[in-house]
PDB file of C-alpha atoms and ligand atoms in Angstrom:
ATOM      1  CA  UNK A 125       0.000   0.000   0.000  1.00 81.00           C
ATOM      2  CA  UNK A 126       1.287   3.706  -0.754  1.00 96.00           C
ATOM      3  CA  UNK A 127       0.037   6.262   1.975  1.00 98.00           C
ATOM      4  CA  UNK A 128      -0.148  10.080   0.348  1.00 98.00           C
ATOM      5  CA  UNK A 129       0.564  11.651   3.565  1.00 98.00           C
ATOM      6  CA  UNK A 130      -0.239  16.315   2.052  1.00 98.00           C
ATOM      7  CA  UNK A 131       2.034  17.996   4.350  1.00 98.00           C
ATOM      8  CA  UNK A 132       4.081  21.360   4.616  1.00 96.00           C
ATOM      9  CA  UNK A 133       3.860  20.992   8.309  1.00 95.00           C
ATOM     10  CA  UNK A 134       6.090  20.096  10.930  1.00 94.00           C
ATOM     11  CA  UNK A 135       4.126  16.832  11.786  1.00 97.00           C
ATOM     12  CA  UNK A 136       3.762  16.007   8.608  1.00 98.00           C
ATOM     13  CA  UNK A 137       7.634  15.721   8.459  1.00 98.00           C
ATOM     14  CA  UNK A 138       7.718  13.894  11.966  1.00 98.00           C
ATOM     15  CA  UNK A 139       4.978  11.330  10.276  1.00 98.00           C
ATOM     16  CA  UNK A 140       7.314  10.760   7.088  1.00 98.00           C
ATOM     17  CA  UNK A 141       9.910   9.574   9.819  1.00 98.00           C
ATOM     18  CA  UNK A 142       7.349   7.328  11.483  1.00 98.00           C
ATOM     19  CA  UNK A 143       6.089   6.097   7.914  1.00 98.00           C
ATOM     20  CA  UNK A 144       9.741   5.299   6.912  1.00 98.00           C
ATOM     21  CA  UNK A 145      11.016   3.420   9.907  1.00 98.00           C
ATOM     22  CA  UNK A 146       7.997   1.257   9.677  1.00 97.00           C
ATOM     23  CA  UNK A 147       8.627   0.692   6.865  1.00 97.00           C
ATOM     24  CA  UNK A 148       5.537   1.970   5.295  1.00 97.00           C
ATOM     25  CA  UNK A 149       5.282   2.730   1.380  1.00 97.00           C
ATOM     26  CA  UNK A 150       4.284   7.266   1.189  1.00 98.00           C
ATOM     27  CA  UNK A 151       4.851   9.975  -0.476  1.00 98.00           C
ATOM     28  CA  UNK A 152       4.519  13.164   0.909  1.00 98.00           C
ATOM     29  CA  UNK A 153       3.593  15.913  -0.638  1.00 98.00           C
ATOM     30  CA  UNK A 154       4.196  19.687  -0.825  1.00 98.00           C
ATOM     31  CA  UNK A 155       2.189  22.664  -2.134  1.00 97.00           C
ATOM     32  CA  UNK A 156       5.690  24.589  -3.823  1.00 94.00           C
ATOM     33  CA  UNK A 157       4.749  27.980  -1.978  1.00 89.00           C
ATOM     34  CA  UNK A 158       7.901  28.567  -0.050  1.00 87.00           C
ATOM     35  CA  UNK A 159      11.267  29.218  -2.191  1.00 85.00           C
ATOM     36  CA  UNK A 160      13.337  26.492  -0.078  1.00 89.00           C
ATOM     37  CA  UNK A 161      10.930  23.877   1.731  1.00 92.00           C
ATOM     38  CA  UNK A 162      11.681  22.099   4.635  1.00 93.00           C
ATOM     39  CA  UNK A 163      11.849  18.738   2.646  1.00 97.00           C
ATOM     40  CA  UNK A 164      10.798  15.521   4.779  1.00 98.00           C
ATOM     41  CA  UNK A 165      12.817  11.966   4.918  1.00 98.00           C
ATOM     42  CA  UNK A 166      11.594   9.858   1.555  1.00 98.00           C
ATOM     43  CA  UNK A 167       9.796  10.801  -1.421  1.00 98.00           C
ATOM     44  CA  UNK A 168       8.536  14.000  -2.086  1.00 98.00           C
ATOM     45  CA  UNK A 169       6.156  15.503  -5.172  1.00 98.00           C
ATOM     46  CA  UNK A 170       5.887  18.902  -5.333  1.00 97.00           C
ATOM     47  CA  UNK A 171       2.927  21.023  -6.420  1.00 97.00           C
ATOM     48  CA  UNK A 172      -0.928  21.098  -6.716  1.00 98.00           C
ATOM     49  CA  UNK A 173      -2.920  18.360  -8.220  1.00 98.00           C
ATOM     50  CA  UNK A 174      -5.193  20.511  -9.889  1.00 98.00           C
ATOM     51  CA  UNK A 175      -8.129  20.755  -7.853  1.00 98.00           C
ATOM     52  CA  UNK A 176     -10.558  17.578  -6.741  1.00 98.00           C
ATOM     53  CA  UNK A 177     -10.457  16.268 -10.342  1.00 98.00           C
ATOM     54  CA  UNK A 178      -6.395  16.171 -10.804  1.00 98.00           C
ATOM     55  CA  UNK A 179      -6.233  14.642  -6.787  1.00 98.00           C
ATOM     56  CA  UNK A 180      -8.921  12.069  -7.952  1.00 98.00           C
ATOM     57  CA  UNK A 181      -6.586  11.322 -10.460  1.00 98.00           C
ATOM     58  CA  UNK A 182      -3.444  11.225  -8.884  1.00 98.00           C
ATOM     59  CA  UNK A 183      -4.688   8.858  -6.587  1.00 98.00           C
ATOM     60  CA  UNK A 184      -5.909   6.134  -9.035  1.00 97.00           C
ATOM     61  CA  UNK A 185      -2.677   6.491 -11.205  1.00 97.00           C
ATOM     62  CA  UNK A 186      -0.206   6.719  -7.758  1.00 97.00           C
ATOM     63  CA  UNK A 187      -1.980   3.435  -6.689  1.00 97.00           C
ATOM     64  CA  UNK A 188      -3.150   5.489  -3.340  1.00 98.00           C
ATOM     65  CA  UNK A 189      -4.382   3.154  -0.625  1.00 97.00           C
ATOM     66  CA  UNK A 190      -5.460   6.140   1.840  1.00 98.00           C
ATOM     67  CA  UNK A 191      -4.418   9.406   2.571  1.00 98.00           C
ATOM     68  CA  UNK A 192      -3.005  11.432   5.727  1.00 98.00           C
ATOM     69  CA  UNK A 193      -3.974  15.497   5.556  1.00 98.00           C
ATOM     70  CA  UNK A 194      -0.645  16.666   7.662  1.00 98.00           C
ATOM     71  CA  UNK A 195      -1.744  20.054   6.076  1.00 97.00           C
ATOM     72  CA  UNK A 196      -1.452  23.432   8.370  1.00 96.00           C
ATOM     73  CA  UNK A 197      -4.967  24.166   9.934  1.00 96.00           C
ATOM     74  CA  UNK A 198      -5.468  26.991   7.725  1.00 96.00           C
ATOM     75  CA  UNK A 199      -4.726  25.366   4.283  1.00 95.00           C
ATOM     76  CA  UNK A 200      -8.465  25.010   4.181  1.00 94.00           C
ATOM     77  CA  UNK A 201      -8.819  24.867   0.300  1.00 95.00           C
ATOM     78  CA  UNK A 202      -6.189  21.394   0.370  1.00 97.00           C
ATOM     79  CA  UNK A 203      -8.338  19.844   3.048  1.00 96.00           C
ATOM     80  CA  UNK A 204     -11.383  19.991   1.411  1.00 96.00           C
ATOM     81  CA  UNK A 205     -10.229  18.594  -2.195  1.00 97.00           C
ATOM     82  CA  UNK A 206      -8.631  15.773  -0.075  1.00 97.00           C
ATOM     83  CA  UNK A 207     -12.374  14.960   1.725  1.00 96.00           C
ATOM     84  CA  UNK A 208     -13.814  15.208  -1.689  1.00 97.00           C
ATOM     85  CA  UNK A 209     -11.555  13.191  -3.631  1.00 98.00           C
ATOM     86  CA  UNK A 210     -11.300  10.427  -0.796  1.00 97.00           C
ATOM     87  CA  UNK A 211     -14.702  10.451  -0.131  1.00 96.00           C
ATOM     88  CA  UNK A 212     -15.505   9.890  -4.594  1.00 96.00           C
ATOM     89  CA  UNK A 213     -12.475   7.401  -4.900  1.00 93.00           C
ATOM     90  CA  UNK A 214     -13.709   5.817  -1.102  1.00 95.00           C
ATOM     91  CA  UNK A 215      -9.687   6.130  -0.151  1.00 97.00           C
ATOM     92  CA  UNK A 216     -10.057   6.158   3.433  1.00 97.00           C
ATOM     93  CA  UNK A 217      -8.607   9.538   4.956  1.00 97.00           C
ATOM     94  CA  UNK A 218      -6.900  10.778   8.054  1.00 97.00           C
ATOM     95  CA  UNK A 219      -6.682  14.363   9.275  1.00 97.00           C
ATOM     96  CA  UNK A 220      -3.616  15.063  11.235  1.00 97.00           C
ATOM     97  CA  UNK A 221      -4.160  18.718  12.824  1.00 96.00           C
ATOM     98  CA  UNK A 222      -2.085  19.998  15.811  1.00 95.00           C
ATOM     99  CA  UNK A 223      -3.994  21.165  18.278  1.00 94.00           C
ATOM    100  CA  UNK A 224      -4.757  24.925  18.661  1.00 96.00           C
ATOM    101  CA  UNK A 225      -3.803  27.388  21.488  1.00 97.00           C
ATOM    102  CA  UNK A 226      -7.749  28.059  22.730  1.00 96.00           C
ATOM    103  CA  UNK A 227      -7.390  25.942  25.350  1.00 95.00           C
ATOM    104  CA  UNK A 228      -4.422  27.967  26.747  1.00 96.00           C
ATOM    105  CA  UNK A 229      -4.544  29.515  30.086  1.00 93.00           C
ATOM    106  CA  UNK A 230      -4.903  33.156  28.884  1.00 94.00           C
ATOM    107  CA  UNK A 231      -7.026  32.209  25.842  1.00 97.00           C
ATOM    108  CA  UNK A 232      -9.853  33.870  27.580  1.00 97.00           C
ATOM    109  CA  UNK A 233      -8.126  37.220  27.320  1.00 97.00           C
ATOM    110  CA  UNK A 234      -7.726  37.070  23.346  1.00 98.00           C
ATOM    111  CA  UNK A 235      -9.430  38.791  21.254  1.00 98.00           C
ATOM    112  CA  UNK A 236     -10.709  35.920  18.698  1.00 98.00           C
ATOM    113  CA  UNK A 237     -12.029  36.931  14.993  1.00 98.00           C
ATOM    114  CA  UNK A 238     -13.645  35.031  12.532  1.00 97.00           C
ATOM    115  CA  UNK A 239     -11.340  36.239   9.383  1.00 97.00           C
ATOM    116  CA  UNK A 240      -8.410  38.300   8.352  1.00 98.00           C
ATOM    117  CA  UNK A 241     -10.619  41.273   8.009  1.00 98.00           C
ATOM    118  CA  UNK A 242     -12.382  41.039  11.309  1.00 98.00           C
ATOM    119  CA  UNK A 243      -8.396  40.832  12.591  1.00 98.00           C
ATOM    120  CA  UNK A 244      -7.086  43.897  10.184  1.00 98.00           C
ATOM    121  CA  UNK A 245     -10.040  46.378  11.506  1.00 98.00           C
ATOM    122  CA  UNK A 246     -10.031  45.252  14.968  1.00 98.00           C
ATOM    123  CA  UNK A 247      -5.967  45.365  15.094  1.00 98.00           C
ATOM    124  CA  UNK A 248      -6.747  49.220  13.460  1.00 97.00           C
ATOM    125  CA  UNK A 249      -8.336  49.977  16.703  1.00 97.00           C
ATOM    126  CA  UNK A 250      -5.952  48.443  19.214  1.00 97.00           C
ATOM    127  CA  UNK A 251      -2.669  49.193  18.010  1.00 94.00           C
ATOM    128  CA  UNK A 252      -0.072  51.828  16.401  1.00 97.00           C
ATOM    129  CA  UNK A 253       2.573  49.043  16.340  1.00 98.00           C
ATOM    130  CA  UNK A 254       1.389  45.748  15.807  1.00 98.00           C
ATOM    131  CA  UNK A 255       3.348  42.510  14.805  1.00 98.00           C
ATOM    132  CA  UNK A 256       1.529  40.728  12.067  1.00 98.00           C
ATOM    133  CA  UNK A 257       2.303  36.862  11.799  1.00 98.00           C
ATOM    134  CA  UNK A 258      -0.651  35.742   9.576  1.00 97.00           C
ATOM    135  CA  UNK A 259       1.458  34.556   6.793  1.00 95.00           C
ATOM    136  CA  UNK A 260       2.245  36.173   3.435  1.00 95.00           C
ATOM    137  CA  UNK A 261      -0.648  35.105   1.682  1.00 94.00           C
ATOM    138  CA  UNK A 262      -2.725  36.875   3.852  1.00 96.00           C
ATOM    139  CA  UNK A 263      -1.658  40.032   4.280  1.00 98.00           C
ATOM    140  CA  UNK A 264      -3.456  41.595   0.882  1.00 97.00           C
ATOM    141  CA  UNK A 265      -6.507  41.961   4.029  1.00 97.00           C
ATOM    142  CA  UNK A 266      -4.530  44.195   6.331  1.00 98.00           C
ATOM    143  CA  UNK A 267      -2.908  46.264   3.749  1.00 97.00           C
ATOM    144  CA  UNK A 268      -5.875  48.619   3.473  1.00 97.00           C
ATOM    145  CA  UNK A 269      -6.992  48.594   6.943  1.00 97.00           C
ATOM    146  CA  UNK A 270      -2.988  49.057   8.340  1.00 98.00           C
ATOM    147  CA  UNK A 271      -1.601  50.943   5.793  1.00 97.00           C
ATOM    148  CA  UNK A 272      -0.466  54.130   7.376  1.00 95.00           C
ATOM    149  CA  UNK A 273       0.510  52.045  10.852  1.00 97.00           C
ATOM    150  CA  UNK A 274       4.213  51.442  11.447  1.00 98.00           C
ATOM    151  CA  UNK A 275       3.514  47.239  11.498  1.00 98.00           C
ATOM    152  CA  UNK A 276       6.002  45.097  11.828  1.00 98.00           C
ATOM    153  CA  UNK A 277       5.736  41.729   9.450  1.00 98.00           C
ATOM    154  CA  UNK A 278       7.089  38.649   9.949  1.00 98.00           C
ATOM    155  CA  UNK A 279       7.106  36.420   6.779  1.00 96.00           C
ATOM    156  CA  UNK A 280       9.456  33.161   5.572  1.00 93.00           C
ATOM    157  CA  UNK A 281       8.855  34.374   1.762  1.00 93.00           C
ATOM    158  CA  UNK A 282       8.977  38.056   0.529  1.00 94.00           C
ATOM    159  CA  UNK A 283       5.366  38.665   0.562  1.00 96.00           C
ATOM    160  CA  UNK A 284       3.817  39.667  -3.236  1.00 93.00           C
ATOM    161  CA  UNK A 285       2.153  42.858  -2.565  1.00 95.00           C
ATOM    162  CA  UNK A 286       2.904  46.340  -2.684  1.00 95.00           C
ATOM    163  CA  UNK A 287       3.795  46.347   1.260  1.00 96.00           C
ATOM    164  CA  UNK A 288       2.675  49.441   2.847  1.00 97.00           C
ATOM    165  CA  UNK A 289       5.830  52.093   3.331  1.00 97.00           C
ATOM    166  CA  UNK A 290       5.116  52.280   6.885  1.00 98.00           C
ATOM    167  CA  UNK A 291       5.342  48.485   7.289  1.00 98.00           C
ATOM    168  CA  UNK A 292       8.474  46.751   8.744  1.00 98.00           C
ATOM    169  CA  UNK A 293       9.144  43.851   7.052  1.00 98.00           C
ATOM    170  CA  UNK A 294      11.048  40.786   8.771  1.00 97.00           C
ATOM    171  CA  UNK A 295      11.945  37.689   6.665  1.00 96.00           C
ATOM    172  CA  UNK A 296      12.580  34.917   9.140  1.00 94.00           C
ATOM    173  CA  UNK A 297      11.776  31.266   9.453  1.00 90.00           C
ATOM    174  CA  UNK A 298      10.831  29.824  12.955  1.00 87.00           C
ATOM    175  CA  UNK A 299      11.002  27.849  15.514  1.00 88.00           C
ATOM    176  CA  UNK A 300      11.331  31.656  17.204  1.00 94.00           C
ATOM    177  CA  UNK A 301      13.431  31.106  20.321  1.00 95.00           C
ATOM    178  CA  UNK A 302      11.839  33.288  23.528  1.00 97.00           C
ATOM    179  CA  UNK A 303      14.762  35.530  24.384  1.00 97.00           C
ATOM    180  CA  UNK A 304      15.144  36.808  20.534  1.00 97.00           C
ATOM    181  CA  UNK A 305      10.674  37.136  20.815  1.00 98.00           C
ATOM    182  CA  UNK A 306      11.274  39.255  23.681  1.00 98.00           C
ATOM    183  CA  UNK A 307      13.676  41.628  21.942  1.00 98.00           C
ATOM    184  CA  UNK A 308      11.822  41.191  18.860  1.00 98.00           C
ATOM    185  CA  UNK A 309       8.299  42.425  20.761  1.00 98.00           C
ATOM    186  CA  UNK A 310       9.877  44.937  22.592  1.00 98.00           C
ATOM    187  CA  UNK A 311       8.282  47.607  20.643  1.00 97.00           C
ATOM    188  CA  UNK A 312       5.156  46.233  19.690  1.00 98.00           C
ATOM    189  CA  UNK A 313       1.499  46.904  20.745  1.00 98.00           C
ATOM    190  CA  UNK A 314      -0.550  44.296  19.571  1.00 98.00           C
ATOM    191  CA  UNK A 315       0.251  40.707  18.060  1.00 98.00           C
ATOM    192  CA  UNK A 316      -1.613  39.433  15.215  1.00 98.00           C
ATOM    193  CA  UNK A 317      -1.779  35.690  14.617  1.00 98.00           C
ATOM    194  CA  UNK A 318      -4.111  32.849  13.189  1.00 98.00           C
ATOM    195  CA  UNK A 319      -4.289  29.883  15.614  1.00 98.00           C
ATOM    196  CA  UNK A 320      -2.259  28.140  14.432  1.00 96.00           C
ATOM    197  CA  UNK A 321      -1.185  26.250  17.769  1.00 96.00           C
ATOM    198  CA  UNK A 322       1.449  23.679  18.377  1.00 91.00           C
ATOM    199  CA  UNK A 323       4.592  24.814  19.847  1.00 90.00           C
ATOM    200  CA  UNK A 324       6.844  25.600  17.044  1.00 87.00           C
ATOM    201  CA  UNK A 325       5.439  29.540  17.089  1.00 93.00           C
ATOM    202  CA  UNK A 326       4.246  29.877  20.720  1.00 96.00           C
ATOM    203  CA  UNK A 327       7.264  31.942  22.022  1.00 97.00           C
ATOM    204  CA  UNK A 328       5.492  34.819  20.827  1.00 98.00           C
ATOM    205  CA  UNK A 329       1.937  34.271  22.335  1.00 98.00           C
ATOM    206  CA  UNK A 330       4.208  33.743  25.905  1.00 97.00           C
ATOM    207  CA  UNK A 331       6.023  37.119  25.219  1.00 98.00           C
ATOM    208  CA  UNK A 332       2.732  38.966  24.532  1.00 98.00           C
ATOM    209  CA  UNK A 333       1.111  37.691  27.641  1.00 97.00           C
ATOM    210  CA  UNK A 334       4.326  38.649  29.522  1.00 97.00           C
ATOM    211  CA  UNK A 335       3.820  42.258  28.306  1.00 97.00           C
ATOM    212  CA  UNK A 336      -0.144  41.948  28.624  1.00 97.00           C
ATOM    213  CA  UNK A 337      -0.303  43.144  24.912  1.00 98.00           C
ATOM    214  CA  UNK A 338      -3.555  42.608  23.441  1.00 98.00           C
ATOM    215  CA  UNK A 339      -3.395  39.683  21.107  1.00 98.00           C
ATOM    216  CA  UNK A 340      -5.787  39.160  17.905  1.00 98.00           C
ATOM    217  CA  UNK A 341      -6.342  36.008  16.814  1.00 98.00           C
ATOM    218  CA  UNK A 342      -8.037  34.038  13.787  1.00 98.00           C
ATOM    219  CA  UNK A 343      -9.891  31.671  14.583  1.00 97.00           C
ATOM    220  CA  UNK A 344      -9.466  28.036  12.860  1.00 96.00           C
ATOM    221  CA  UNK A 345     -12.756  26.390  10.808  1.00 90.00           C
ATOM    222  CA  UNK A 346     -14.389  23.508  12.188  1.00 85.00           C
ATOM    223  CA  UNK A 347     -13.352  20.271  10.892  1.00 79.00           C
ATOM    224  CA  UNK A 348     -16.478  18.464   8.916  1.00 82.00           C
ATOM    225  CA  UNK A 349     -18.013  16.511  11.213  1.00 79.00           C
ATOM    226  CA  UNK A 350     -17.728  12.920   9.758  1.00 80.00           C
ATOM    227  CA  UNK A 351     -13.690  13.178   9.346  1.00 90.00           C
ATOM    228  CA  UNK A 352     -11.469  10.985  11.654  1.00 94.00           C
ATOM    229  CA  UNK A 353      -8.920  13.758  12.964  1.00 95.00           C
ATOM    230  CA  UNK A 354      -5.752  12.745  15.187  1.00 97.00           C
ATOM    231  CA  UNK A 355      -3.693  15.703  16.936  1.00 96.00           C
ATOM    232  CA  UNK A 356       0.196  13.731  16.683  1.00 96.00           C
ATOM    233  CA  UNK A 357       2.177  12.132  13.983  1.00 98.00           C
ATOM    234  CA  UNK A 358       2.050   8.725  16.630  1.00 98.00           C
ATOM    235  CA  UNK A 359      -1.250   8.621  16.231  1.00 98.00           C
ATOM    236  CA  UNK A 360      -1.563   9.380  12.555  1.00 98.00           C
ATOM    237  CA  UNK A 361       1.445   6.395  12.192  1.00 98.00           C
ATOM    238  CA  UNK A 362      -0.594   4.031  14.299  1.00 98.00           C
ATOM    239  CA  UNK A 363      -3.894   5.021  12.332  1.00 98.00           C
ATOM    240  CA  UNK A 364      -1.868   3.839   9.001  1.00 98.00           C
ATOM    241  CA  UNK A 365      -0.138   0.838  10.899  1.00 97.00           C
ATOM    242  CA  UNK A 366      -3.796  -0.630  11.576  1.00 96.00           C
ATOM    243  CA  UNK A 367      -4.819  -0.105   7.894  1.00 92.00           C
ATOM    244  CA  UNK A 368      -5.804  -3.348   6.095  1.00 83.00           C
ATOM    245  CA  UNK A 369      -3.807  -4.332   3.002  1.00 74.00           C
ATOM    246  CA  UNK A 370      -5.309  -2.988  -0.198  1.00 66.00           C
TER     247      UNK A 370
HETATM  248  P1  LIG B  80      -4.580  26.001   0.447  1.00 63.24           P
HETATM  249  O1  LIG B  80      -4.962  27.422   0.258  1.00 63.24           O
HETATM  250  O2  LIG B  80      -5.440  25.139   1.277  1.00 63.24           O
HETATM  251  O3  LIG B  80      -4.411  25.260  -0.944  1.00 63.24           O
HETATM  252  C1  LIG B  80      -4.485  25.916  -2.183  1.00 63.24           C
HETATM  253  C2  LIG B  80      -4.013  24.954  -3.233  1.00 63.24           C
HETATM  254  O4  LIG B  80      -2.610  24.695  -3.082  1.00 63.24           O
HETATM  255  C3  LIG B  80      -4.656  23.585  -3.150  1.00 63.24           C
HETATM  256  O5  LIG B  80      -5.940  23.587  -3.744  1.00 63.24           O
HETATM  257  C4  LIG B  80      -3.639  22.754  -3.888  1.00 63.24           C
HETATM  258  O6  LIG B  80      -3.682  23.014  -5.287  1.00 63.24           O
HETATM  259  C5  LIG B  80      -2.322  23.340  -3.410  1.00 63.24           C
HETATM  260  N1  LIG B  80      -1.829  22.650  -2.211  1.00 63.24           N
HETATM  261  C6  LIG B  80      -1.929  23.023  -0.910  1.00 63.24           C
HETATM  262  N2  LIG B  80      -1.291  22.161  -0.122  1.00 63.24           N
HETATM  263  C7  LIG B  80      -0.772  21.217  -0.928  1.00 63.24           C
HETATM  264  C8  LIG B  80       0.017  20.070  -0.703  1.00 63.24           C
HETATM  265  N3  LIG B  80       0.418  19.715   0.546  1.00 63.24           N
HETATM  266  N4  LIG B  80       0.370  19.305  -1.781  1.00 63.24           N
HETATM  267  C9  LIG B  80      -0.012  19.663  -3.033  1.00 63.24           C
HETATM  268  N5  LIG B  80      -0.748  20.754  -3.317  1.00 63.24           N
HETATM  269  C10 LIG B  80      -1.113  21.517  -2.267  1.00 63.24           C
HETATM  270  O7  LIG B  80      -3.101  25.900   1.016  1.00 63.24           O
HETATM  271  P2  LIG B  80      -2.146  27.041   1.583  1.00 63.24           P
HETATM  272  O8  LIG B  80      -2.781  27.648   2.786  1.00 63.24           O
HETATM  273  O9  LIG B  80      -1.707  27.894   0.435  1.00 63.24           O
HETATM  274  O10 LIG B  80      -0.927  26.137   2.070  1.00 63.24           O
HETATM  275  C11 LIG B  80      -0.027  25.602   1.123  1.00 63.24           C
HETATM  276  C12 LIG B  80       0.914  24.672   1.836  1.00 63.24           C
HETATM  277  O11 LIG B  80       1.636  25.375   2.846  1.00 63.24           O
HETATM  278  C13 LIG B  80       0.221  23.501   2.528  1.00 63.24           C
HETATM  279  O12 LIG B  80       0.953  22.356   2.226  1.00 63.24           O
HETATM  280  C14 LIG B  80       0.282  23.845   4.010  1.00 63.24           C
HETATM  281  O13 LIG B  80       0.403  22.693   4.818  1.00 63.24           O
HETATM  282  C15 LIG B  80       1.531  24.725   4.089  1.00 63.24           C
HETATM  283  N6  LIG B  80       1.421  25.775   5.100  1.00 63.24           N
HETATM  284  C16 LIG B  80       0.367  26.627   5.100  1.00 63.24           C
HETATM  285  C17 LIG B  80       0.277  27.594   6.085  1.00 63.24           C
HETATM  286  C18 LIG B  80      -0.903  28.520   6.159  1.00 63.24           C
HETATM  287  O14 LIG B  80      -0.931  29.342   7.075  1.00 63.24           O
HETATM  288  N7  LIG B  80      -1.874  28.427   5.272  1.00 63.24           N
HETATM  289  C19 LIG B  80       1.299  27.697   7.049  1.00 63.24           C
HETATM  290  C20 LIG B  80       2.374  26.801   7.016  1.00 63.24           C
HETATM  291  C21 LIG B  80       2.424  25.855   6.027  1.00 63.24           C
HETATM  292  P3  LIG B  80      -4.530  22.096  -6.302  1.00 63.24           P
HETATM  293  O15 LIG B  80      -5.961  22.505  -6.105  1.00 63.24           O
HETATM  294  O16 LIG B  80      -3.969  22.452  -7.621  1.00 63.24           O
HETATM  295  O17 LIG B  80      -4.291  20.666  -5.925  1.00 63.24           O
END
């Protein structure tokens, strides 16, 4: 059996470990967003299928026996071509999502949005120096809303927009370690973030709560119902260890 474990995560990295020292036939694979990708142990395709109809077809002609959605919590549009291609080929299908920071002990105090713009008019209001960590191919929404506000950006890629002149922008790629967040925050009023949880990018949540800045955060969409999710690459490699042989 091949497992098509869609990653571009950090778990979905730690599961291609798993996957290879069981000995388990995958390939992972990766959108082609970011100029140099982390790349995972084992065999790698790069690029999109071409919506539900090229992932339908990938899967018949890649001999997919079931599929593992290591995909980042808000790479919505992946996760729901990989339900509707599993679910019209009846490839059985994992979700893999780390969990997300709401259950945190100051989650209470956050000020959780629905969307991007919610975050950009509400961060208007709260801020003259926010940090912005919603990713590059978000930031076309707070452009308008932030664009005289001195912002300060943090994005792996150079983002491709006409970046505000005001804006600060910071090409880095985490994990962030907590001293260099607390010098990097030192300045700032109000974080910006999606929730995107896990530990990898928490450092600056911690700083923000040290400095009792407010923080704005996107929330996550609910997972469809009827989808089997696991929160750790284990459990996502013991999922695929119990599969039946197809
Ligand atoms: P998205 O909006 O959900 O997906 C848009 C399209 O990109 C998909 O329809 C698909 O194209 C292609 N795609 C996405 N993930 C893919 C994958 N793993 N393998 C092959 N094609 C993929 O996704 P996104 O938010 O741009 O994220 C792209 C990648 O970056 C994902 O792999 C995700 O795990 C990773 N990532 C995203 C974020 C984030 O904040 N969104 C953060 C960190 C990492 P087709 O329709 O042509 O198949």
């Amino acid at each position: 059996m091949t497992v098509l474990v869609l990653g571009g995560t950090a778990e979905a990295r730690e599961l291609a470990v798993l996957l290879r020292d069981g000995g388990v036939d995958f390939v992972s694979s990766l959108a082609g967003r970011v100029a140099r990708p982390r790349l995972p142990v084992g065999a790698v395709r790069i690029g999109g299928f071409g919506g539900v109809p090229g992932l339908r077809s990938y899967l018949g002609e890649a001999r997919i026996s079931a599929v593992v959605d290591a995909t980042h919590p808000f790479a919505t549009g992946m996760s729901a071509n990989a339900l509707a291609a599993c679910s019209a080929g009846s490839v059985p299908l994992l979700r893999l999502e780390r969990p997300g920071w709401s259950g945190a002990p100051d989650a209470e105090r956050w000020h959780w949005v629905d969307d991007h713009d919610e975050a950009a008019a509400l961060t208007a209001e709260l801020g003259r120096r926010p940090f912005l960590t919603v990713g590059r191919q978000s930031l076309d929404r707070f452009a308008g809303p932030l664009a005289g506000v001195a912002a300060l950006v943090r994005v792996v890629d150079a983002p491709d927009i006409e970046v505000p002149r005001a804006w600060t922008v910071l090409r880095s790629r985490g994990p962030y370690p907590l001293d260099a967040e607390r010098a990097l925050m030192a300045e700032v009023d109000v974080l910006v973030t999606k929730d995107s949880g896990g530990s990898y990018t928490w450092s600056k949540m911690r700083v923000a709560g040290e400095r009792g800045i407010p923080v704005v955060i996107v929330r996550r969409a609910a997972a469809p119902p009827a989808l089997e999710v696991v929160h750790d690459s284990a459990a996502a490699a013991a999922w695929v260890a119990a599969r039946p042989p197809r």
